[in-house]
Coordinates of C-alpha atoms and ligand atoms in Angstrom, one line a residue:
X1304 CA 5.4 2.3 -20.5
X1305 CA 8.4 0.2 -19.3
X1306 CA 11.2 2.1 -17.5
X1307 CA 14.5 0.6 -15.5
X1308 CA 15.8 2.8 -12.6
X1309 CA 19.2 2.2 -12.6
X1310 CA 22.3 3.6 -9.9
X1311 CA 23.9 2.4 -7.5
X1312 CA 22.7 1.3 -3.5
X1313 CA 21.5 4.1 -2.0
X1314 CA 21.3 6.3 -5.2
X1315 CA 17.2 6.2 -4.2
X1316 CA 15.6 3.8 -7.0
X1317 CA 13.3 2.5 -4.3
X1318 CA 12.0 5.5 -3.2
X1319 CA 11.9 7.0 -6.1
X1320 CA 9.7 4.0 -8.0
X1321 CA 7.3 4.5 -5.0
X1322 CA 6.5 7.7 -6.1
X1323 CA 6.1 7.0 -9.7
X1324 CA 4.0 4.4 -8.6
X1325 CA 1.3 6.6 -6.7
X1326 CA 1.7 9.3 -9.6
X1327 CA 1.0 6.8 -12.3
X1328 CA -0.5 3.4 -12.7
X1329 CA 2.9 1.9 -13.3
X1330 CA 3.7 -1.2 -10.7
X1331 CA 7.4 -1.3 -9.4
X1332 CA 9.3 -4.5 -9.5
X1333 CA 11.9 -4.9 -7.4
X1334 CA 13.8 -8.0 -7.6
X1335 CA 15.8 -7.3 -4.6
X1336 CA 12.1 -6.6 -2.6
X1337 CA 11.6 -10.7 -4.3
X1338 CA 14.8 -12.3 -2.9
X1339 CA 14.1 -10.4 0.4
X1340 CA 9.8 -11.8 0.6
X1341 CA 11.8 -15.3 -0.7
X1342 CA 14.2 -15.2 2.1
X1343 CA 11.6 -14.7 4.4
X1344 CA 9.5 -17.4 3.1
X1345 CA 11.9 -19.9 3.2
X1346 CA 11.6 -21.2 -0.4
X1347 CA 14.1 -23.0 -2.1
X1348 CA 15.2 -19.3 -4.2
X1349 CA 15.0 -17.5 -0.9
X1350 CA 17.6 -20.3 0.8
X1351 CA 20.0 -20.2 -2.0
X1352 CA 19.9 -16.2 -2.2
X1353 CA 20.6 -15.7 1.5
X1354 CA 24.1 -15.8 2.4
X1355 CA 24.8 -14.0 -1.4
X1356 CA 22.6 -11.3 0.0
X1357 CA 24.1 -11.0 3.1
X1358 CA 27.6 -10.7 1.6
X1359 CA 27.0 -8.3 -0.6
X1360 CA 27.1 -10.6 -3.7
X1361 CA 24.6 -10.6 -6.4
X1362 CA 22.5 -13.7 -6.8
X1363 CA 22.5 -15.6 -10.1
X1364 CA 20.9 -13.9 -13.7
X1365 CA 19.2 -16.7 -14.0
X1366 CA 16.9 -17.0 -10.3
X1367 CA 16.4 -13.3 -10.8
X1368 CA 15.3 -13.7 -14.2
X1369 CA 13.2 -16.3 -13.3
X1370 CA 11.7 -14.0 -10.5
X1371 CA 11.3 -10.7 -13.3
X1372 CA 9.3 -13.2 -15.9
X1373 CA 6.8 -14.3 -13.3
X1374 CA 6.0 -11.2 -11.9
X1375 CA 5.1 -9.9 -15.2
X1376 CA 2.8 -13.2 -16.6
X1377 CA 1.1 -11.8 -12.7
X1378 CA 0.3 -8.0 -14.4
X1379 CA -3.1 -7.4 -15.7
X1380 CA -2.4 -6.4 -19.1
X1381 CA -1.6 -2.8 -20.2
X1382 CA 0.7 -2.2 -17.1
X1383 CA 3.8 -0.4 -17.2
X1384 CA 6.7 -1.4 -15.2
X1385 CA 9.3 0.0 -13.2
X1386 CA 12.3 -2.2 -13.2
X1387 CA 14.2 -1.7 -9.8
X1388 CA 17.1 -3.1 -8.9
X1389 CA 17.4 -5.3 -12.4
X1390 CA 18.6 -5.5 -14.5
X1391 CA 21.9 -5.5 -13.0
X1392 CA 24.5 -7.7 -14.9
X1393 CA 24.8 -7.9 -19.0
X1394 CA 23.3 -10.9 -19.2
X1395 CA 20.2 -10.2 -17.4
X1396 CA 20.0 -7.2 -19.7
X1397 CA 20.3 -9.6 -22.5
X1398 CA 17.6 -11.9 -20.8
X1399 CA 15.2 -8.8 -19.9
X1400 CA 15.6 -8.1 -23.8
X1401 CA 14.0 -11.2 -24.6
X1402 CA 11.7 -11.5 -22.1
X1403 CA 10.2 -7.9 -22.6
X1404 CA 10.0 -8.9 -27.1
X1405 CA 7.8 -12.3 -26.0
X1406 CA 5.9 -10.2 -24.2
X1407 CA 5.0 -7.5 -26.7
X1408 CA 6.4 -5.3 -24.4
X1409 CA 9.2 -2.0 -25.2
X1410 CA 11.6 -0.6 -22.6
X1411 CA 10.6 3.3 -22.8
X1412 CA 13.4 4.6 -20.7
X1413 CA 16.5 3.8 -18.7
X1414 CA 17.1 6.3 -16.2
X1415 CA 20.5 6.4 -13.9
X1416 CA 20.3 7.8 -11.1
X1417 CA 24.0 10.0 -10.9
X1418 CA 25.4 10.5 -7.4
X1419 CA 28.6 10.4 -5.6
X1420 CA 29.7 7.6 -3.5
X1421 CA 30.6 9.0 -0.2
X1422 CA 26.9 10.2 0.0
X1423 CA 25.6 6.4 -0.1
X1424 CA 27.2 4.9 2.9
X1425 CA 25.6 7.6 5.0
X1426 CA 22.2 6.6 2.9
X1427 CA 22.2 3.0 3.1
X1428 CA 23.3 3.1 7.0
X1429 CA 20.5 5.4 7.8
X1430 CA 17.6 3.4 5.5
X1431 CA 14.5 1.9 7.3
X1432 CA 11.3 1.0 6.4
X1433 CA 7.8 0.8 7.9
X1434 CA 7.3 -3.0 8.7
X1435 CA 3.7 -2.9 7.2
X1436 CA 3.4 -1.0 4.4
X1437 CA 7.4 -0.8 2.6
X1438 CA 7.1 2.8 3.3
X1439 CA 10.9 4.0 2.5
X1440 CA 12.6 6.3 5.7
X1441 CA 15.9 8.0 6.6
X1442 CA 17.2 8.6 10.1
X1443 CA 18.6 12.2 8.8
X1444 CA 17.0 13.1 5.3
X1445 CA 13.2 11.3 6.3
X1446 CA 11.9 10.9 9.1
X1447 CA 8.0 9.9 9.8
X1448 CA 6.4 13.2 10.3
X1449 CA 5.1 12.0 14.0
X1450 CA 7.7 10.5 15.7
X1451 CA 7.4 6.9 15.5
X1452 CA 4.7 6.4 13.2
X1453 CA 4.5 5.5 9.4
X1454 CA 2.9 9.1 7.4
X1455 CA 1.5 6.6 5.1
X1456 CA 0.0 3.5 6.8
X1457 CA 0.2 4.5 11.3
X1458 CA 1.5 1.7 11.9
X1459 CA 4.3 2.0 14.6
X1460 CA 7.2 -1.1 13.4
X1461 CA 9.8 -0.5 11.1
X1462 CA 13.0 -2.2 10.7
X1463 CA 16.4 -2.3 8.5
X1464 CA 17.6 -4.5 5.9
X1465 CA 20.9 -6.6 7.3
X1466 CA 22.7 -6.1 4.5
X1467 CA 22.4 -2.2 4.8
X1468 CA 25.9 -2.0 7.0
X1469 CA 28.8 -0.4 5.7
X1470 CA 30.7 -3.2 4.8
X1471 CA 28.2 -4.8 2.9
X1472 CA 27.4 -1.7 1.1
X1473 CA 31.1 -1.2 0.1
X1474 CA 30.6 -4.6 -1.6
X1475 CA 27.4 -4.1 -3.3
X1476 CA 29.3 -1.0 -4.7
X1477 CA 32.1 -2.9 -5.9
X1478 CA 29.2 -5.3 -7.7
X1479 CA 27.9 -2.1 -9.1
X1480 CA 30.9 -0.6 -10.7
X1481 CA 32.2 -4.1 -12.0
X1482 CA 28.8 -5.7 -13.0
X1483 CA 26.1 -3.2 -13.3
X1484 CA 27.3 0.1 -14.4
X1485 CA 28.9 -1.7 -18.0
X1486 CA 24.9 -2.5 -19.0
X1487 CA 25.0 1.5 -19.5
X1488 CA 26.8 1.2 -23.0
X1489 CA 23.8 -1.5 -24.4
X1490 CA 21.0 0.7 -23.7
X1491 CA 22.9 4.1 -24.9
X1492 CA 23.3 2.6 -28.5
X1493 CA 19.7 2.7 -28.6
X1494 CA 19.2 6.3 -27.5
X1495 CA 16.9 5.4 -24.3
X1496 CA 19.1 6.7 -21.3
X1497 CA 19.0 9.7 -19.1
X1498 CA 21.0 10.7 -16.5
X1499 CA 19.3 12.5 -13.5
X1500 CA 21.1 14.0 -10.5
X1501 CA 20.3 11.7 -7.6
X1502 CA 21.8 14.2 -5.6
X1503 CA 19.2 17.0 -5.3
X1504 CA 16.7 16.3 -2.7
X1505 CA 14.2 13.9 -3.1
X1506 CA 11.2 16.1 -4.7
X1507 CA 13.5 17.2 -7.1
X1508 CA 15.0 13.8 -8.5
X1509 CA 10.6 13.2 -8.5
X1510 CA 10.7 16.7 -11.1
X1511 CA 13.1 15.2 -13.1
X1512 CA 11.4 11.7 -13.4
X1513 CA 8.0 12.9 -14.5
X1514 CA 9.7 15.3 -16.8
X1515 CA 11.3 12.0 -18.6
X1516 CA 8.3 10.1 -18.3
X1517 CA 6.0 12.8 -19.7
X1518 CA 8.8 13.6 -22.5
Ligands
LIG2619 P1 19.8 -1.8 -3.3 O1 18.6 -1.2 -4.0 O2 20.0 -1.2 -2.0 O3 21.0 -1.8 -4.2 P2 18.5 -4.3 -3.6 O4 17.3 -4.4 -2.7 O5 18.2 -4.0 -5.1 O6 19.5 -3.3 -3.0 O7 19.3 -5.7 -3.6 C1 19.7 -6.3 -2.4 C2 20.5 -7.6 -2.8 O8 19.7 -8.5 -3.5 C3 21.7 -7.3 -3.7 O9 22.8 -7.0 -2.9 C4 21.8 -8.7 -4.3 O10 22.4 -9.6 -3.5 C5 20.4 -9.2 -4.5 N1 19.8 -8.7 -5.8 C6 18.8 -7.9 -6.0 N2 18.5 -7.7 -7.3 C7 19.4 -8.5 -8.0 C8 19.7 -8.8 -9.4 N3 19.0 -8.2 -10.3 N4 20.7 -9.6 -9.7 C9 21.4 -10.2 -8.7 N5 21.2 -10.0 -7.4 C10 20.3 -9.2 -7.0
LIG2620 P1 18.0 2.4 -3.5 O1 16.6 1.7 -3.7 O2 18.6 2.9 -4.8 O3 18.9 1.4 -2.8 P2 16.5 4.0 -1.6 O4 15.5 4.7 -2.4 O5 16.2 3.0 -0.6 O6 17.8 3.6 -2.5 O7 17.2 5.2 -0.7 C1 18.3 4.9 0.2 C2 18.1 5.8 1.5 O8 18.3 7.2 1.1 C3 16.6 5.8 2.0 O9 16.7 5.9 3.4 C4 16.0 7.1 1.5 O10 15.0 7.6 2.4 C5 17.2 8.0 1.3 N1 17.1 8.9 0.1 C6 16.6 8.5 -1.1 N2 16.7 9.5 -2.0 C7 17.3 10.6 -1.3 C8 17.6 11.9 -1.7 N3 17.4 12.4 -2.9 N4 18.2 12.7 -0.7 C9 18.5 12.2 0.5 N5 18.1 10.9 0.9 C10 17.5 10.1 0.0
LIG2621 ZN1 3.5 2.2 6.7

């Protein structure tokens, strides 16, 4: 099964593919997760993604396109895939559509995540992760059960993304609307999207997911 989270930054695709992924034995790829391991490595993708990041701006179709084929030639066969975070333009939907048919591969669902936009500032601002394990956090609505300390992996370092400040975020939302949220319109012509409230707590938007997934 092959299933793109879609919604804007914040709306809780991450977290959300993290759960799907422990509930089935689905991989997530995240192509933001990519630039961010590129940018940190220093390669020649990660050097030309790292200012567009930092703005705000969305790095070219065809370097994340690039990223989304290799990953998948990496999958043992049979996998299913959560796409998170891409596609996010019309032509990388265009491009996933191709790259999916060589594989053998169908897109199952497309599921946006609804929510309102004054809640995703407050998201994004108050996102960390555990430095070890990618475990996904809140300063408000999820903190580590012990104070400190990662529930899923102990370790005791987390940190934040740079580009999760407000003014960034109002320009990754300004990406969204112009760029992203027009791929809605391909996929509905061929009856594969649901809409979930991303605003219901977190176990809830789960619910709904595995009530898509298990039709
Ligand atoms: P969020 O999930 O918070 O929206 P991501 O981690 O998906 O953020 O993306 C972070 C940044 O990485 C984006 O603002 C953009 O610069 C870049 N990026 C990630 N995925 C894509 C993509 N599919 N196309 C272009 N740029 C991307
Ligand atoms: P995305 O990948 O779409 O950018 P994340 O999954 O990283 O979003 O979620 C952004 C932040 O909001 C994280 O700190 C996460 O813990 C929190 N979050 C995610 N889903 C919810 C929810 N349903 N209610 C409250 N906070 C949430
Ligand atoms: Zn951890």
């Amino acid at each position: 099964m092959d299933i793109i989270l879609l919604g804007p930054p914040g709306a809780g695709k991450g977290t959300q593919a993290h759960r799907l992924v422990e509930k089935y034995s689905m991989v997530q790829l995240s192509t933001g997760d990519m630039l961010r391991a590129a940018v940190k490595a220093g390669t020649p993708v990660g050097l030309q993604a790292k200012a567009v990041m930092e703005a705000g701006e969305l790095v070219s179709d065809d370097i994340v396109s690039a990223l989304i084929c290799d990953a998948l030639d990496a999958l043992d066969e049979g996998t299913g895939v959560i796409f998170d975070g891409y596609p996010r333009t019309a032509p990388q939907a265009h491009s996933l559509d191709t790259i999916l048919s060589d594989r053998g591969r169908v897109l199952d669902h497309v599921i946006e995540l609804e929510v309102n936009e004054e809640a995703l500032i407050d998201r994004i601002t108050g996102r960390f992760t555990c430095a070890n394990c990618g475990a996904g956090y809140h300063d408000r609505y999820k903190l580590p059960e012990m104070e400190g300390t990662c529930d899923r992996c102990g370790s005791t370092e987390f940190k934040r993304r740079k580009d999760d400040n407000a003014e960034t975020v109002r320009q990754r939302m300004v990406e969204y609307r112009a760029k992203t949220a027009p791929i809605l319109p391909i996929y509905e012509e061929r009856d594969v999207v649901t809409r979930v409230d991303g605003m219901d707590d977190m176990d809830s938007v789960t619910e709904s997911l595995v009530k898509v997934v298990e039709g």
